[in-house]
Short mmCIF file of C-alpha atoms in Angstrom, two decimals:
data_model
loop_
_atom_site.label_atom_id
_atom_site.label_comp_id
_atom_site.label_asym_id
_atom_site.label_seq_id
_atom_site.Cartn_x
_atom_site.Cartn_y
_atom_site.Cartn_z
CA MET C 1 46.99 34.70 4.13
CA GLU C 2 49.25 35.46 1.17
CA THR C 3 47.68 35.56 -2.29
CA PHE C 4 48.35 32.23 -3.99
CA LYS C 5 49.60 32.35 -7.57
CA LEU C 6 51.07 29.78 -9.92
CA SER C 7 54.51 30.53 -11.34
CA PRO C 8 55.58 30.33 -15.01
CA GLN C 9 57.51 27.17 -14.07
CA ASP C 10 54.31 25.67 -12.63
CA GLU C 11 52.57 26.35 -15.95
CA ALA C 12 55.44 24.79 -17.90
CA ASN C 13 55.43 21.68 -15.70
CA TYR C 14 51.68 21.27 -16.15
CA LYS C 15 51.93 21.57 -19.93
CA GLN C 16 54.77 19.05 -20.04
CA ASP C 17 53.55 16.45 -17.54
CA GLY C 18 49.78 16.94 -17.61
CA PHE C 19 49.61 17.47 -13.85
CA LEU C 20 50.87 19.78 -11.12
CA ILE C 21 51.12 19.31 -7.35
CA VAL C 22 50.85 22.34 -5.07
CA ARG C 23 51.89 21.50 -1.52
CA SER C 24 50.00 22.96 1.47
CA CYS C 25 47.60 24.89 -0.74
CA PHE C 26 45.05 24.64 2.08
CA SER C 27 46.02 25.08 5.73
CA ASP C 28 45.58 22.42 8.40
CA LYS C 29 42.58 24.30 9.81
CA GLU C 30 40.94 24.57 6.40
CA THR C 31 41.57 20.90 5.60
CA ASP C 32 40.23 19.78 8.98
CA LEU C 33 37.06 21.78 8.35
CA LEU C 34 36.60 20.25 4.90
CA TYR C 35 37.21 16.71 6.17
CA LYS C 36 34.65 17.11 8.94
CA LEU C 37 32.06 18.15 6.37
CA ALA C 38 33.07 15.36 3.98
CA SER C 39 32.47 12.75 6.66
CA ASP C 40 29.17 14.28 7.80
CA GLU C 41 26.03 12.24 7.15
CA SER C 42 24.68 14.98 4.88
CA VAL C 43 27.44 14.03 2.42
CA VAL C 44 28.01 10.35 3.16
CA ASP C 45 24.30 9.52 2.91
CA ARG C 46 24.26 10.80 -0.70
CA SER C 47 27.17 8.64 -1.81
CA MET C 48 27.07 6.21 -4.75
CA ASP C 49 28.99 2.98 -5.31
CA PHE C 50 30.77 2.27 -8.60
CA ASN C 51 32.17 -1.25 -8.64
CA ASP C 52 35.62 -1.89 -10.06
CA MET C 53 36.50 -4.93 -12.19
CA ALA C 54 37.08 -7.06 -9.09
CA GLY C 55 33.65 -6.17 -7.74
CA ASN C 56 35.00 -3.92 -4.98
CA ARG C 57 33.08 -0.71 -4.40
CA THR C 58 34.39 2.77 -4.97
CA ARG C 59 32.27 5.42 -3.25
CA LEU C 60 31.69 9.05 -4.13
CA THR C 61 29.22 11.86 -3.56
CA LEU C 62 28.81 14.26 -6.50
CA TRP C 63 26.95 17.54 -7.00
CA PHE C 64 27.00 20.26 -9.65
CA THR C 65 26.25 23.82 -8.53
CA PRO C 66 28.75 25.30 -6.04
CA GLY C 67 26.85 26.99 -3.23
CA ASN C 68 27.69 28.90 -0.05
CA ASP C 69 28.57 25.76 1.87
CA SER C 70 32.18 25.01 2.81
CA PHE C 71 32.81 22.96 -0.34
CA GLY C 72 31.34 25.70 -2.51
CA LEU C 73 33.54 28.30 -0.82
CA MET C 74 36.53 26.06 -1.49
CA SER C 75 35.81 25.45 -5.18
CA ARG C 76 34.91 29.12 -5.73
CA SER C 77 37.95 30.46 -3.85
CA GLU C 78 40.40 32.83 -5.49
CA ARG C 79 43.27 30.36 -5.24
CA MET C 80 41.35 27.63 -7.05
CA VAL C 81 39.66 29.73 -9.75
CA ASN C 82 42.74 31.81 -10.58
CA ALA C 83 44.94 28.71 -10.79
CA VAL C 84 42.45 27.04 -13.14
CA LYS C 85 42.30 30.19 -15.26
CA THR C 86 46.09 30.23 -15.47
CA LEU C 87 46.29 26.59 -16.59
CA LEU C 88 43.31 26.60 -19.00
CA GLY C 89 43.83 30.05 -20.50
CA ASP C 90 41.44 32.92 -21.11
CA LYS C 91 39.32 31.74 -24.05
CA GLY C 92 36.32 31.57 -21.75
CA GLU C 93 35.26 32.15 -18.17
CA VAL C 94 35.91 29.52 -15.50
CA CYS C 95 32.81 27.44 -14.66
CA HIS C 96 32.28 24.63 -12.14
CA PHE C 97 31.22 21.35 -13.74
CA HIS C 98 30.94 19.33 -10.55
CA SER C 99 32.61 18.43 -7.26
CA LYS C 100 32.80 15.00 -5.70
CA VAL C 101 33.93 13.63 -2.37
CA MET C 102 35.94 10.45 -2.90
CA GLN C 103 35.62 7.96 -0.04
CA LYS C 104 38.15 5.12 -0.17
CA GLU C 105 37.67 3.19 3.04
CA PRO C 106 40.28 0.93 4.73
CA LYS C 107 40.50 -2.64 3.36
CA VAL C 108 37.32 -2.32 1.27
CA GLY C 109 37.88 0.76 -0.90
CA GLY C 110 37.99 -0.38 -4.52
CA ALA C 111 40.24 0.61 -7.41
CA TRP C 112 39.72 3.10 -10.20
CA GLU C 113 40.79 1.59 -13.50
CA TRP C 114 43.08 3.37 -15.99
CA HIS C 115 41.09 6.16 -17.59
CA GLN C 116 41.05 9.76 -18.71
CA ASP C 117 38.46 12.08 -17.21
CA TYR C 118 37.62 13.18 -20.74
CA GLY C 119 36.84 9.52 -21.45
CA TYR C 120 33.80 10.18 -19.25
CA TRP C 121 33.19 13.79 -20.25
CA TYR C 122 33.30 12.99 -23.97
CA LYS C 123 30.15 10.96 -23.32
CA ASN C 124 28.61 13.98 -21.58
CA GLY C 125 28.96 15.75 -24.93
CA PHE C 126 31.83 18.14 -24.24
CA LEU C 127 33.79 18.97 -27.40
CA TYR C 128 36.97 20.60 -26.10
CA PRO C 129 39.12 18.62 -23.64
CA GLU C 130 41.61 21.50 -23.39
CA ALA C 131 38.87 23.54 -21.70
CA MET C 132 38.53 21.07 -18.80
CA ILE C 133 40.57 20.23 -15.72
CA SER C 134 40.28 18.29 -12.45
CA VAL C 135 41.56 19.61 -9.13
CA MET C 136 42.01 17.18 -6.22
CA VAL C 137 42.29 18.45 -2.65
CA ALA C 138 43.66 15.80 -0.29
CA LEU C 139 41.62 15.57 2.92
CA THR C 140 43.67 12.71 4.36
CA GLU C 141 47.12 11.42 3.55
CA ALA C 142 47.34 9.66 0.18
CA THR C 143 50.02 6.96 -0.02
CA VAL C 144 50.88 3.98 -2.17
CA ASP C 145 49.47 1.71 0.56
CA ASN C 146 46.04 3.35 0.70
CA GLY C 147 45.58 3.65 -3.05
CA CYS C 148 46.91 7.06 -4.05
CA LEU C 149 46.49 8.29 -7.61
CA GLN C 150 48.89 6.92 -10.24
CA VAL C 151 49.50 8.91 -13.42
CA LEU C 152 51.36 8.42 -16.70
CA LYS C 153 53.41 11.59 -17.16
CA GLY C 154 52.83 13.30 -20.49
CA SER C 155 50.03 10.96 -21.56
CA HIS C 156 47.67 13.94 -21.94
CA LEU C 157 49.52 14.79 -25.17
CA MET C 158 48.17 11.58 -26.75
CA GLN C 159 44.60 12.96 -26.72
CA ARG C 160 41.54 10.82 -25.96
CA PHE C 161 41.58 7.01 -26.06
CA GLU C 162 38.48 4.90 -26.53
CA HIS C 163 36.77 3.98 -23.25
CA GLY C 164 34.49 1.08 -22.41
CA PHE C 165 32.99 -0.39 -19.29
CA ALA C 166 35.38 -1.69 -16.62
CA GLY C 167 32.99 -2.90 -13.97
CA GLU C 168 30.67 0.10 -13.58
CA GLN C 169 33.47 2.48 -14.45
CA GLN C 170 34.86 3.74 -17.76
CA GLY C 171 38.24 2.23 -18.57
CA ALA C 172 40.62 3.24 -21.35
CA ASP C 173 41.39 0.74 -24.12
CA GLN C 174 43.98 -1.53 -22.49
CA ALA C 175 46.11 -1.91 -25.61
CA PHE C 176 46.56 1.86 -25.73
CA VAL C 177 47.23 2.00 -21.98
CA ASP C 178 49.94 -0.63 -22.42
CA ALA C 179 51.49 1.32 -25.30
CA ALA C 180 51.36 4.56 -23.31
CA SER C 181 52.92 2.83 -20.29
CA ALA C 182 55.89 1.83 -22.45
CA VAL C 183 56.77 5.45 -23.26
CA CYS C 184 55.47 7.42 -20.24
CA ASP C 185 56.92 7.41 -16.73
CA LEU C 186 54.60 6.16 -14.00
CA ALA C 187 54.26 8.52 -11.03
CA TYR C 188 52.60 7.81 -7.69
CA VAL C 189 50.92 10.99 -6.44
CA GLU C 190 51.44 10.85 -2.69
CA LEU C 191 49.79 13.78 -0.93
CA LYS C 192 49.49 15.24 2.54
CA PRO C 193 46.22 16.78 3.75
CA GLY C 194 45.86 20.21 2.16
CA ASP C 195 47.99 19.38 -0.89
CA VAL C 196 46.32 19.99 -4.25
CA LEU C 197 46.72 18.14 -7.53
CA PHE C 198 45.75 19.82 -10.82
CA PHE C 199 45.45 17.38 -13.73
CA HIS C 200 44.58 17.55 -17.41
CA SER C 201 41.33 16.01 -18.66
CA ASN C 202 43.26 13.61 -20.94
CA LEU C 203 45.87 12.50 -18.39
CA LEU C 204 45.80 8.72 -17.95
CA HIS C 205 45.40 7.89 -14.28
CA ARG C 206 44.22 5.15 -11.95
CA SER C 207 44.24 4.22 -8.27
CA ALA C 208 44.65 0.84 -6.63
CA ALA C 209 42.35 -0.61 -3.98
CA ASN C 210 42.91 0.51 -0.42
CA THR C 211 44.45 -2.49 1.34
CA SER C 212 45.71 -0.44 4.30
CA GLU C 213 44.21 0.43 7.66
CA GLN C 214 43.96 4.12 6.70
CA SER C 215 41.15 5.92 4.86
CA ARG C 216 41.91 7.96 1.76
CA TRP C 217 39.50 10.84 1.35
CA SER C 218 39.68 13.70 -1.11
CA ILE C 219 37.46 16.16 -2.90
CA ILE C 220 37.82 16.66 -6.63
CA SER C 221 36.40 19.73 -8.35
CA ALA C 222 36.09 19.63 -12.13
CA TYR C 223 36.15 22.92 -14.04
CA ASN C 224 35.18 23.89 -17.58
CA LEU C 225 35.54 27.05 -19.65
CA SER C 226 32.28 28.69 -20.67
CA TYR C 227 32.73 28.26 -24.44
CA ASN C 228 32.81 24.45 -24.09
CA ILE C 229 29.05 23.84 -24.26
CA PRO C 230 28.05 20.14 -24.02
CA PHE C 231 25.23 18.73 -26.12
CA ARG C 232 24.23 15.92 -23.71
CA GLU C 233 24.89 17.30 -20.22
CA LYS C 234 21.79 19.21 -19.10
CA ASN C 235 23.07 20.79 -15.89
CA LYS C 236 23.97 24.45 -16.52
CA SER C 237 26.63 24.74 -13.81
CA CYS C 238 29.32 23.77 -16.34
CA ILE C 239 28.66 26.86 -18.48
CA THR C 240 27.80 29.29 -15.67
CA PRO C 241 30.74 31.56 -14.73
CA ILE C 242 31.84 31.07 -11.13
CA ASP C 243 31.04 33.74 -8.55
CA MET C 244 34.52 33.82 -7.05
CA VAL C 245 35.01 34.46 -3.31
CA ALA C 246 38.02 35.48 -1.25
CA ASP C 247 40.21 32.70 0.12
CA LYS C 248 39.54 33.82 3.70
CA CYS C 249 35.80 33.04 3.38
CA LEU C 250 36.30 29.32 3.93
CA LEU C 251 37.65 29.67 7.47
CA GLU C 252 35.65 32.75 8.39
CA SER C 253 32.38 30.98 7.59
CA GLY C 254 33.13 27.89 9.69
CA ILE C 255 31.59 24.54 8.78
CA LYS C 256 28.61 25.15 6.52
CA LYS C 257 26.71 22.07 5.41
CA ILE C 258 25.38 21.51 1.92
CA ASN C 259 21.69 22.36 1.76
CA GLY C 260 19.57 21.78 -1.34
CA ALA C 261 22.48 20.79 -3.55
CA ASP C 262 21.83 19.22 -6.96
CA PHE C 263 23.37 15.85 -6.10
CA LEU C 264 23.84 13.32 -8.88
CA SER C 265 22.05 10.00 -8.50
CA LYS C 266 23.43 6.86 -10.08
CA GLU C 267 20.36 6.57 -12.30
CA GLN C 268 21.14 10.00 -13.79
CA GLU C 269 24.79 9.28 -14.60
CA ILE C 270 25.06 9.73 -18.38
CA THR C 271 28.19 7.62 -18.83
CA LEU C 272 26.42 4.53 -17.51
CA HIS C 273 23.92 4.76 -20.37
CA VAL C 274 25.87 6.10 -23.37
CA LYS C 275 27.71 3.23 -25.04
CA LYS C 276 29.79 5.27 -27.50
#
């Protein structure tokens, strides 16, 4: 496997648009392995529902510390950590805030309202949005029909908008979303399995409900630089430098289930309890 590295043009595109798509970042064999683990009962049974404004459920399973399981080997891999380091800079060491398996089922998978990830993470007490990034690995095809991510290009340059409850989710102030929509191009992020999307913590994004017959599954790993120490979030994963592993470890290890992970329960979710 060739060493994966972002180009200067990739960096420039990310800075301009607030997101970057890398096609076929993970091979078919790697993606198949990750999808099999994502759909295993050890992951699905720990999922939580977050209702959208229409009352439809959006399901996810979230944990903090990256271990030696297949997901941990993915999020700790050279290609992921080095790409994050390139996009966030070298002010601090790359740390893993959390990973989550997103499970948008056919016909019933709910929407995610317009928001910025930092709209959530601000309430966790992180001070520096520029030190944070989300990385989505597509496990199944993501299309307009099955509710792929939608983004407003360049909206990350507007910094954080106020967020309030939209169902059980955090939604950005709609007046600001409308104003941003008037000056930013809307992009539908359609992905094939193994494609990876890097996106800025202040990028406005949403996804529609899945009205198709096809599932849309992905895993999103959120990263933080070590200097960005939150005053509310108690889990130390977000300020613990990642123990990086070689890219080849994911396939060589085969499917390794998550054992003893620090899964998040809905009752522990800070953003459901912090009003401002």
